XYZ file of C-alpha atoms in Angstrom:
578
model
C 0.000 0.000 0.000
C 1.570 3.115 -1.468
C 0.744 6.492 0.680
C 2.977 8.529 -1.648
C 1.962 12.467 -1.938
C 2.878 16.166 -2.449
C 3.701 17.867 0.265
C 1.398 17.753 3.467
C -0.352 20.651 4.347
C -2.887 18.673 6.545
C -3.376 18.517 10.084
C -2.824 14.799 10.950
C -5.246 13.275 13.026
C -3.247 12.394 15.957
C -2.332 16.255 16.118
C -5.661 17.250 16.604
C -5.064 17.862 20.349
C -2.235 19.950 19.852
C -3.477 22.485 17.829
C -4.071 26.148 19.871
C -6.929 25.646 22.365
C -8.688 28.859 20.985
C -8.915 27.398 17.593
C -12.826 26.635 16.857
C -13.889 23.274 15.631
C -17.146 22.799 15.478
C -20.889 24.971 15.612
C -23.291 23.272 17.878
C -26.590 25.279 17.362
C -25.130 28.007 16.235
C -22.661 27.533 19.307
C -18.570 27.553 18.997
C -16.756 24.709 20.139
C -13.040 24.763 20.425
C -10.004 22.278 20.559
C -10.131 23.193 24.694
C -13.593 21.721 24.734
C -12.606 18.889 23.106
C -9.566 17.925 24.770
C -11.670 18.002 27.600
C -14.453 15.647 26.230
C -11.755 13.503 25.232
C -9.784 13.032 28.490
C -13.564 12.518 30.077
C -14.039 9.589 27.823
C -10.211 8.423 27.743
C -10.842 8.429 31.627
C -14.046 5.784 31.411
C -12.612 3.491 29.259
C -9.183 3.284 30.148
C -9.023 0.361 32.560
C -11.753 -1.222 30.823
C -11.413 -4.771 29.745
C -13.411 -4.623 26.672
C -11.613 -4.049 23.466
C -14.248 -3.662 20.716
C -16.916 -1.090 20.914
C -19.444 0.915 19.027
C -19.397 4.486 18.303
C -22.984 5.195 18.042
C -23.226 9.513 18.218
C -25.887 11.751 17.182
C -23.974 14.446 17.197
C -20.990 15.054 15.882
C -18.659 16.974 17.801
C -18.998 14.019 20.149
C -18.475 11.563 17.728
C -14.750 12.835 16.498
C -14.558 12.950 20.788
C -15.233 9.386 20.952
C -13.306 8.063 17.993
C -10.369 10.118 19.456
C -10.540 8.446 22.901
C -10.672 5.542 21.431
C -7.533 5.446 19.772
C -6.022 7.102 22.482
C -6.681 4.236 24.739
C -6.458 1.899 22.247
C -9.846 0.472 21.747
C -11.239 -0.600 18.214
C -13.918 1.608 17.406
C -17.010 0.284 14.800
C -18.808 2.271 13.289
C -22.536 1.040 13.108
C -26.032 0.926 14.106
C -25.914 -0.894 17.071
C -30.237 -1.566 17.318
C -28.939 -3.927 14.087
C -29.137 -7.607 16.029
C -27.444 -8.297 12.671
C -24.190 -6.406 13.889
C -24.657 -7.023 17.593
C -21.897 -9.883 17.411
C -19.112 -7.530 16.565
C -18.577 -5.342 19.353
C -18.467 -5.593 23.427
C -19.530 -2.276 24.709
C -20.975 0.616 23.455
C -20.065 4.261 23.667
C -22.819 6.950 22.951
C -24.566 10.024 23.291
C -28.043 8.944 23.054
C -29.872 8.597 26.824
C -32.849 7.427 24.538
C -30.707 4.114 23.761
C -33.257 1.037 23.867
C -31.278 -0.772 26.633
C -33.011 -4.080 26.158
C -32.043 -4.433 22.564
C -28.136 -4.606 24.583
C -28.880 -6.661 27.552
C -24.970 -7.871 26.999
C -23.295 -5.410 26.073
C -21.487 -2.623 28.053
C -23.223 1.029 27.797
C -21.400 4.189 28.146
C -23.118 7.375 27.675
C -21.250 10.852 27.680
C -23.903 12.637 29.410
C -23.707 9.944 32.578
C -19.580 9.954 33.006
C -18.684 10.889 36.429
C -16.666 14.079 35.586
C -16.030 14.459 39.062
C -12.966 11.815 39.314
C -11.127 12.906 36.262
C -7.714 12.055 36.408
C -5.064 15.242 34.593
C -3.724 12.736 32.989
C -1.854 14.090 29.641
C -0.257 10.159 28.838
C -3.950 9.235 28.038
C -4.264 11.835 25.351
C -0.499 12.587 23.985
C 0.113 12.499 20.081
C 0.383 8.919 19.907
C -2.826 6.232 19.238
C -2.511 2.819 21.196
C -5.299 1.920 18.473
C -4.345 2.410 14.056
C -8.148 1.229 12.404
C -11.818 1.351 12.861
C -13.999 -0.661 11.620
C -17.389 0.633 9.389
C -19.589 -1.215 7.199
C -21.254 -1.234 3.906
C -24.934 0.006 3.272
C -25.757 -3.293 2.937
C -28.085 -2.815 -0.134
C -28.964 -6.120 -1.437
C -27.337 -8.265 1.522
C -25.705 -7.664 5.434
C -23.747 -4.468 5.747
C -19.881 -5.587 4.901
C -17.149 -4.749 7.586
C -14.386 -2.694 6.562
C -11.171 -1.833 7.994
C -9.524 1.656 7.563
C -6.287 2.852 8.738
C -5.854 6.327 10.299
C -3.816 6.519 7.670
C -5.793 5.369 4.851
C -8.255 7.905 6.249
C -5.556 11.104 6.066
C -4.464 9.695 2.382
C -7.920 10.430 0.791
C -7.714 13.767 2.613
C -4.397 14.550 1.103
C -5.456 13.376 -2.367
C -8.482 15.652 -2.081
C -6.198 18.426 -1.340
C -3.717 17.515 -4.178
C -6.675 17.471 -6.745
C -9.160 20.220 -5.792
C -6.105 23.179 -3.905
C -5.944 24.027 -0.413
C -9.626 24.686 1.278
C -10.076 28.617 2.306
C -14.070 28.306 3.158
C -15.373 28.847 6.222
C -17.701 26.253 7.419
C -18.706 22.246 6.342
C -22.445 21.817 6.488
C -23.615 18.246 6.028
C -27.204 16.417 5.165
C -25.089 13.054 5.624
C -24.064 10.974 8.951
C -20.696 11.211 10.039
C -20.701 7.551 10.540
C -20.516 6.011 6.846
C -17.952 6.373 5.113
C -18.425 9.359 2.762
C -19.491 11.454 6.176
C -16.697 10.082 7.725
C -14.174 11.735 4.674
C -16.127 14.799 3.999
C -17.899 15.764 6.918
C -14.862 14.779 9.913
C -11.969 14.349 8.189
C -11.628 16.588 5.250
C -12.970 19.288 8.351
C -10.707 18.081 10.997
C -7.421 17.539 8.567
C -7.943 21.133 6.952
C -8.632 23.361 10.187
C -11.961 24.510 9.001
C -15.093 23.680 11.637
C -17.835 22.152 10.700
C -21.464 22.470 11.815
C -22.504 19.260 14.068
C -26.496 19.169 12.933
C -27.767 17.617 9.921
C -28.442 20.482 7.438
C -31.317 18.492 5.245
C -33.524 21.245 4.748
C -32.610 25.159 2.531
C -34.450 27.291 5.317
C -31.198 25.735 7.188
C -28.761 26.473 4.913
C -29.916 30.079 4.552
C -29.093 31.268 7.897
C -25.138 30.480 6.865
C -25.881 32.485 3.706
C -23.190 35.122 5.392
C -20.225 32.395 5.190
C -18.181 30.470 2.494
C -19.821 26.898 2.805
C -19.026 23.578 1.339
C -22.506 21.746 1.643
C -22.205 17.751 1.420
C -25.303 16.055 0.749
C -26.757 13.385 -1.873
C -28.569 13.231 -5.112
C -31.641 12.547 -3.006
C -31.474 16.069 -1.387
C -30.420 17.585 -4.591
C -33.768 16.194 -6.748
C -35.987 17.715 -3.980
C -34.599 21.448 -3.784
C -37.397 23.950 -3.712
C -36.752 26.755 -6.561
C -39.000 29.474 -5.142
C -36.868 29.362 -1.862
C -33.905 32.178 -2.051
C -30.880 30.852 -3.554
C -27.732 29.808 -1.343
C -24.198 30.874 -2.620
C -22.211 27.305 -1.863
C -18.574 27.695 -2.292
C -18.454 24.041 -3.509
C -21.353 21.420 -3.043
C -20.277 17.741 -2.779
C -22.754 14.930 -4.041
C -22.173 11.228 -3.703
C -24.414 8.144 -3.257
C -25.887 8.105 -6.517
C -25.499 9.684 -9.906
C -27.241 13.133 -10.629
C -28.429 13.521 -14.173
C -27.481 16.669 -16.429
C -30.848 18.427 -15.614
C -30.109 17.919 -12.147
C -26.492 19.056 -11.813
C -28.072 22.028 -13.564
C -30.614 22.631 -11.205
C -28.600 22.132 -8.116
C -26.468 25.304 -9.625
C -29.384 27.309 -10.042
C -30.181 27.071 -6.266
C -26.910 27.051 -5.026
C -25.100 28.530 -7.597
C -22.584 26.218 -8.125
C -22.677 23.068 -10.157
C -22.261 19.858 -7.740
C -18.885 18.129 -7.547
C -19.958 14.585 -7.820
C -18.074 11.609 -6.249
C -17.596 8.326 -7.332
C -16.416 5.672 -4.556
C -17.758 3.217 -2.162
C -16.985 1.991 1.525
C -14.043 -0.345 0.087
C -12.606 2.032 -2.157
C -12.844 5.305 -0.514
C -12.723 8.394 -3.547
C -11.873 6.737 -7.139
C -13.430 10.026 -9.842
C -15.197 13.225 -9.628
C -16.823 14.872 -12.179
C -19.024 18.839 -12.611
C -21.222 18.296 -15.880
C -20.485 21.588 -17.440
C -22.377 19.724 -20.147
C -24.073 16.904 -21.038
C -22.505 13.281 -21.122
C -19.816 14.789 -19.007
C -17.338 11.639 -18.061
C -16.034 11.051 -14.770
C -12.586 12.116 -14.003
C -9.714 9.761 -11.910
C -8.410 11.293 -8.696
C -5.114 11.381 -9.791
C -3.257 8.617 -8.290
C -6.275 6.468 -9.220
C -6.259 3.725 -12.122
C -8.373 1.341 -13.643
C -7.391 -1.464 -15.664
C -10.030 -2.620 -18.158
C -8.757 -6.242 -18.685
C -12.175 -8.033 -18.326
C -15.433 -7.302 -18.190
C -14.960 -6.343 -14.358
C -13.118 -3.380 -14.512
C -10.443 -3.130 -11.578
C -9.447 -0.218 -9.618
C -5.291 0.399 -8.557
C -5.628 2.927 -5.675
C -2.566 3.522 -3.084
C -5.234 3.349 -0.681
C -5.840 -0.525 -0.837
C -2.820 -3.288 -0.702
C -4.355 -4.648 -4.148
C -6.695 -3.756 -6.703
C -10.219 -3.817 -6.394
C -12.932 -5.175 -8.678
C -15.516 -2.686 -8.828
C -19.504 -3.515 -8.965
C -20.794 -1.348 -11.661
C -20.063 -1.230 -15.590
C -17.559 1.523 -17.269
C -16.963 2.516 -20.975
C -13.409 3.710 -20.978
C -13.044 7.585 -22.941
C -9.205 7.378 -22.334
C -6.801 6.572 -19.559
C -8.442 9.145 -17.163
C -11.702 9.273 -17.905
C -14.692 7.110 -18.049
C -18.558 6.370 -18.475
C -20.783 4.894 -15.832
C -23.055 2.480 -17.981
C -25.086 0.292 -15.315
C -24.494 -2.210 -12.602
C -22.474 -5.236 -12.874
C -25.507 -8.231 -12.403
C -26.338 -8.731 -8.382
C -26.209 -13.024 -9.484
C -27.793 -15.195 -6.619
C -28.622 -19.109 -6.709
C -32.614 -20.112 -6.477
C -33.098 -23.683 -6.291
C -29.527 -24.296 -7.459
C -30.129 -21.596 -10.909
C -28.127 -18.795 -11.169
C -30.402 -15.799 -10.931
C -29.620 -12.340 -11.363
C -31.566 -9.749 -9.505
C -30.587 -6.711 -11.561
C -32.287 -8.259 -14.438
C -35.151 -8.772 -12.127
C -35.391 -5.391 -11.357
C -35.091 -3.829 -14.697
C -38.339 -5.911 -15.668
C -40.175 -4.265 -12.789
C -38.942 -1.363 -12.936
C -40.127 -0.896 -16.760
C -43.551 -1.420 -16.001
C -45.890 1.802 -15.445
C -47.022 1.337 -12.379
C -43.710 1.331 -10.827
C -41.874 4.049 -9.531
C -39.033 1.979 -8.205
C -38.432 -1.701 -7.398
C -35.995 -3.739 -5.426
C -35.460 -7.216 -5.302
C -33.379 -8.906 -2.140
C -33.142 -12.333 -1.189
C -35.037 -13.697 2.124
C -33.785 -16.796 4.177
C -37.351 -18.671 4.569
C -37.484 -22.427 6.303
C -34.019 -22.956 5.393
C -34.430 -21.951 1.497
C -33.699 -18.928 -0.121
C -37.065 -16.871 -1.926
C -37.270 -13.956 -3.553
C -38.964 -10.312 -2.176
C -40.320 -7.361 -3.827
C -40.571 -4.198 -2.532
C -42.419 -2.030 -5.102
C -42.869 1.899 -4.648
C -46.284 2.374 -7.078
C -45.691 5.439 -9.413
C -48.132 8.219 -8.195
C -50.131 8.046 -11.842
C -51.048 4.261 -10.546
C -51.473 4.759 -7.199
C -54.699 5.678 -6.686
C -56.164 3.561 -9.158
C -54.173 0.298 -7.447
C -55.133 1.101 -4.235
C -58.333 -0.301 -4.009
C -56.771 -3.474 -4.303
C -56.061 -5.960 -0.822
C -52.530 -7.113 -0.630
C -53.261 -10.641 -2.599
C -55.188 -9.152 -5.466
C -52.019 -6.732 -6.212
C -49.899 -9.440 -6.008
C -51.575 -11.228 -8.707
C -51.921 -8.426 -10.667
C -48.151 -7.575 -10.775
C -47.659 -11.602 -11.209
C -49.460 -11.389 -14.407
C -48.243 -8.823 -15.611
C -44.621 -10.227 -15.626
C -45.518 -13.622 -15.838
C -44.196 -13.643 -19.702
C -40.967 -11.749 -18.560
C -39.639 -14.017 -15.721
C -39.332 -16.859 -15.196
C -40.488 -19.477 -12.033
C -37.288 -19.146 -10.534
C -36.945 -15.430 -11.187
C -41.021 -14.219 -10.094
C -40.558 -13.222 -6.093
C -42.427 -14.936 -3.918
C -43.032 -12.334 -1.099
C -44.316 -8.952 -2.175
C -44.154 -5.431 0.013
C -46.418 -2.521 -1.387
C -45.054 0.707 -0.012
C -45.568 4.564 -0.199
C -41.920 5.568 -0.251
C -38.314 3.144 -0.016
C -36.842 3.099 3.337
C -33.799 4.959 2.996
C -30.611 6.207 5.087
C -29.316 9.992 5.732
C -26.840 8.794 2.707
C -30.083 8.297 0.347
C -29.844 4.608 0.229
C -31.667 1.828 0.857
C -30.310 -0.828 3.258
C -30.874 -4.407 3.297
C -31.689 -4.917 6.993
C -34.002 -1.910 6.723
C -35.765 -3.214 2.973
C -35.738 -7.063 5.301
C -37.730 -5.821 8.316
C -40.676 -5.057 5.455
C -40.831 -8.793 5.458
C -41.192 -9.551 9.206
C -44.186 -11.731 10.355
C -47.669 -9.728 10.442
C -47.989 -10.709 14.418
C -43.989 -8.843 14.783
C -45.244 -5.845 12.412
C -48.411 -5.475 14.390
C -46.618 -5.776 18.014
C -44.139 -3.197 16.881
C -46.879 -0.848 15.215
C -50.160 -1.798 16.487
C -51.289 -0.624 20.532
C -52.621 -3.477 22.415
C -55.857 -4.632 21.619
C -57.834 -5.133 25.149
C -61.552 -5.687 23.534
C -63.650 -4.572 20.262
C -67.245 -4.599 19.732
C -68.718 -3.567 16.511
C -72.051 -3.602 14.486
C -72.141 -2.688 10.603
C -72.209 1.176 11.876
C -70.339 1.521 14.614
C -66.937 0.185 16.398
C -65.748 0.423 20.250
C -62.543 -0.651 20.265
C -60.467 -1.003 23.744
C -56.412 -0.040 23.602
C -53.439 -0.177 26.007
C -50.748 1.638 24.605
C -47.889 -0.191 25.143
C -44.081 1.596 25.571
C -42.354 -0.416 23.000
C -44.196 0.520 20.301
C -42.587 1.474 17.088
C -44.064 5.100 16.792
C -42.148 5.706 20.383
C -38.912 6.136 18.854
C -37.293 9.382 18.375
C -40.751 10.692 18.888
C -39.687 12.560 20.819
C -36.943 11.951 23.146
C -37.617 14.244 25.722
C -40.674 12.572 26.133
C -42.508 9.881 23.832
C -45.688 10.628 22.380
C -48.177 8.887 20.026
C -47.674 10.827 16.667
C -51.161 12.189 14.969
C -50.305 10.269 11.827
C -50.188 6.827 14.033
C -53.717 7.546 15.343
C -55.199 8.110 11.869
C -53.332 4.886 10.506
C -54.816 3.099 13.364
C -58.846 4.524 12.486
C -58.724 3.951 9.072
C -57.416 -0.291 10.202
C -59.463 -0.308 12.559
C -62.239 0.950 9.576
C -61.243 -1.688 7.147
C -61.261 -4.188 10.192
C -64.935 -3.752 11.024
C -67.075 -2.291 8.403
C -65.020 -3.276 4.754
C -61.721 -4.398 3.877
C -61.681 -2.837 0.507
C -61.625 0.782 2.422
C -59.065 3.129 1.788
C -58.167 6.788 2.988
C -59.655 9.657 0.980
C -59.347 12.838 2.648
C -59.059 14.187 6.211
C -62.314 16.325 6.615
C -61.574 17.287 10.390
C -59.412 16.773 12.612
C -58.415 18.170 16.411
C -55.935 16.947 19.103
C -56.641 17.624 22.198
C -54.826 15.647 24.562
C -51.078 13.943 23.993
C -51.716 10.359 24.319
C -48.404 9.016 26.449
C -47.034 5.567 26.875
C -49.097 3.369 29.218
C -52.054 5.165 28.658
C -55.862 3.608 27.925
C -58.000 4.441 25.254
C -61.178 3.825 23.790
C -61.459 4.417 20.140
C -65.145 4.969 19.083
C -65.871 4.784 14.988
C -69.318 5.774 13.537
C -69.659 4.760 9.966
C -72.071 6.337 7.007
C -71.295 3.896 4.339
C -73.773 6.153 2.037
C -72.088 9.432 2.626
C -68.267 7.333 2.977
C -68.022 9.492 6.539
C -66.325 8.019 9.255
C -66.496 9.881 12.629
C -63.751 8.835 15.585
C -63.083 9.692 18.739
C -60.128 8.808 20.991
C -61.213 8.385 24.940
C -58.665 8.166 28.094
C -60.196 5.531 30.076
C -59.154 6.692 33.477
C -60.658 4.964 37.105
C -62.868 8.297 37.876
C -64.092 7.540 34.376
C -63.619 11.279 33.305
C -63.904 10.762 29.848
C -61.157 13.295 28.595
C -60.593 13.384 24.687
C -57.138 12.886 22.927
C -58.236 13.395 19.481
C -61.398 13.171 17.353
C -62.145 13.815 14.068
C -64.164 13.414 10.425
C -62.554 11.302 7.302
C -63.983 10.357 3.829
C -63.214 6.782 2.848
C -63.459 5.196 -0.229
C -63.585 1.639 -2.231
């Protein structure tokens, strides 16, 4: 592994410490935070895990001054941080204890493992200790993982200095950085976060802001500074025109590819046409590219090369000990520039036939009523099936609707029944308003996977407890306990949990199709009024009054309290339709 460059002009990461304790480093709401307040955070959390026995643990921040805290301790102390969800039971097996900001954490998902939380460290016994923070790591690679798109996230080792390579290489490609600020849409712990948001930040002196900026209203109250704004193509397709435009010094896309029209319209908002990135968790950056025009090709970093020697094209970076076969198709333009043509084929076995879900998806995804489809494979009694998700195109939607979950099914089965094959038709079907996707605008396996969990799990998860029901063909009374573990409880909010509007609705309109007619769907919300936050533990009586002539359905949500004081949480007026 080559780690050859010009010469450095980048703050290594093992010298963050020693830069001037004035020096700012990050904005927390709007707040400065300097390299004094984090040497302090770090010695805190160098001080709790030093004499710990366990060796592998999870960095699991939501924000991200903390996180480059924890990752620093860490390595300071010479534990092996990995990067990762750890809710994923998936992922549970690779780490010991885990070290986090979140006082919302779901304990009983971690009944083994070892919690540390920043907020709950005993500050009083900290120990002045400079040996447990001085400019050398006891620890040289973290661990992060894949999205995990069609299969389990992939663990990945990176060195620190892997990690300060691609910053360098940035540097040697794009010129020194002079803005002011790094704003962010994606999480600092995948890996294009990791290089854009924390390192390329951290390594060039310039703070960055710790939230998530997802939204323009957020970007527009840092109109005043020179910004680089990393985000996705997801973001980028959604940017409101009529807002005020945004002067970015640079805009960084990656996760996807924009199209022409896109780039275009991402400079008319932000006046600046995106530089797009082309990479992945193993290979960190490979090519950039700005389409001044359209068709523009993609452009090698400059110690980047690919050799074209089979139909797997294979990347030689100096940030991997050997080359790298890359997962999507390239037309070569010349020795530095290419075209990104399409996916290399995702090829599973099926009953012991090769079956290759790219092609699967391209059927579906030609048909009209599809907005997107994607195809994974499911582990079922031992044997391996196939499972749609399908996200209907809004034309279709509508009109599809009316259909149960078995007559869609067979609908879609016909119409690709001349198309694939027995082997290649999926055998479990999910009908869904919008993909599940990640702050980096992707969809992940384990999240596309939990679509396909049990009705009795989805309905535990989603569903309050169901204590009695007692319904005629006009009317419903329907007994809940709402229990803590539900679903709609997390992140919602974590001050203190409360039962979202939408989840009340959701449960009416089931509740609807339960007792009067399956075939009813939601067609407007004529009136609606909360009254009363409806908490964890609480009881409720929902009470449904149906007029199947005018489609009205009236509801009311009742506490059921022991004075019987029958206090309203919500009620309200819907139109439903066949």
């Amino acid at each position: 592994m080559a780690f050859a460059s010009k010469n450095s002009t980048i703050v290594k990461l093992s010298q963050q410490l020693s830069r001037p304790e004035h020096e700012i480093i990050a904005f927390r709401n709007k707040q400065p935070l300097s390299i004094r307040d984090l040497k302090k955070q770090v010695l805190l959390l160098s001080n709790a895990l030093h004499h710990n026995p366990n060796k592998h643990w999870a960095l699991y921040m939501q924000d991200s001054f903390n996180f480059v805290a924890g990752l620093l301790a860490l390595f300071y102390v010479g534990k092996h941080p990995y990067l990762l969800n750890p809710h994923y039971q998936e992922l549970q097996h690779h780490f010991e204890g885990l070290l986090t900001d979140n006082v919302e954490i779901n304990k009983k998902e971690l009944l083994k493992k070892e919690i540390v939380t920043i907020d709950q460290i005993n500050s009083n016994n900290l120990i002045e200790d400079s040996q447990l923070i001085n400019n050398d790591f006891k620890q040289q690679t973290l661990t992060l993982f894949t999205s995990g798109s069609t299969g389990l996230p992939k663990s990945i080792d990176k060195s620190i200095l892997q990690l300060e390579y691609e910053i360098q290489e940035l540097q040697n490609n794009w010129g020194e950085f002079n803005n002011d600020l790094f704003l962010s849409s994606v999480s600092h712990e995948h890996m294009y976060g990791l290089t854009f948001k924390i390192m390329l930040s951290l390594c060039s002196k310039i703070p960055f802001v710790c939230e998530a900026i997802l939204y323009q209203e957020q970007l527009i109250t840092y109109n005043n500074k020179k910004i680089i704004y990393i985000t996705t193509p997801s973001i980028i397709k959604t940017l409101d025109s009529k807002l005020p435009k945004i002067d970015c010094d640079k805009v960084i896309s990656s996760g996807g590819k924009l199209t022409y029209e896109e780039a275009q319209f991402c400079k008319q908002n932000f006046n600046v046409l995106p530089n797009e990135i082309y990479g992945s968790s193993e290979t960190g950056i490979i090519a950039t590219r700005q389409q001044e025009h359209i068709n523009t090709a993609w452009q090698l970093f400059s110690s980047m090369k690919i050799e074209y020697i089979s139909e797997r094209p294979q990347l030689i970076s100096p940030l991997l000990a050997q080359p790298e076969p890359l997962n999507d198709k390239l037309k070569k333009v010349d020795d530095n520039h290419f075209h990104l043509i399409g996916r290399i084929d995702k090829i599973i076995k099926i009953s012991e036939n090769r079956v290759s879900l790219t092609y699967i998806e391209n059927q579906i995804n030609q048909l009209n009523e599809v907005q997107q489809a994607i195809i994974i494979p499911i582990e079922q009694n031992n044997r391996t099936v196939l499972g749609a998700i399908i996200e209907l195109s809004p034309k279709y939607k509508q009109q599809l609707k009316h259909k149960d979950h078995f007559k869609l099914t067979q609908y879609f089965r016909h119409l690709l029944i001349d198309t694939l094959s027995l082997n290649e038709m999926p055998k479990k079907w999910r009908f869904i308003d919008s993909l599940p996707k990640n702050s980096q605008g992707k969809c992940t396996y384990i999240e596309l996977k939990k679509l396909f969990e049990t009705s009795e799990k989805r309905m535990k998860k989603e569903f309050s407890k169901e204590i009695s029901i007692n319904f005629s063909d006009t009317q419903a009374d329907i007994e809940l306990h709402i229990s803590p573990d539900l679903f709609w409880f997390k992140g919602h909010f974590p001050s203190q949990p409360l039962l979202p509007g939408v989840t009340q609705l959701n449960w009416v309109v089931h509740y609807a199709k339960k007792c009067f007619d399956s075939a009813l769907y939601l067609s407007s919300v004529d009136v609606i009024k909360f009254q009363c936050p409806v908490l964890p533990e609480d009881h409720l009586m929902l009470h449904l009054k149906w007029d199947k002539d005018t489609n009205k359905l009236e509801f009311t949500y009742t506490f059921i309290t022991p004075n019987d004081n029958a206090k309203i949480a919500s009620l309200g007026k819907l139109t439903l339709c066949r």
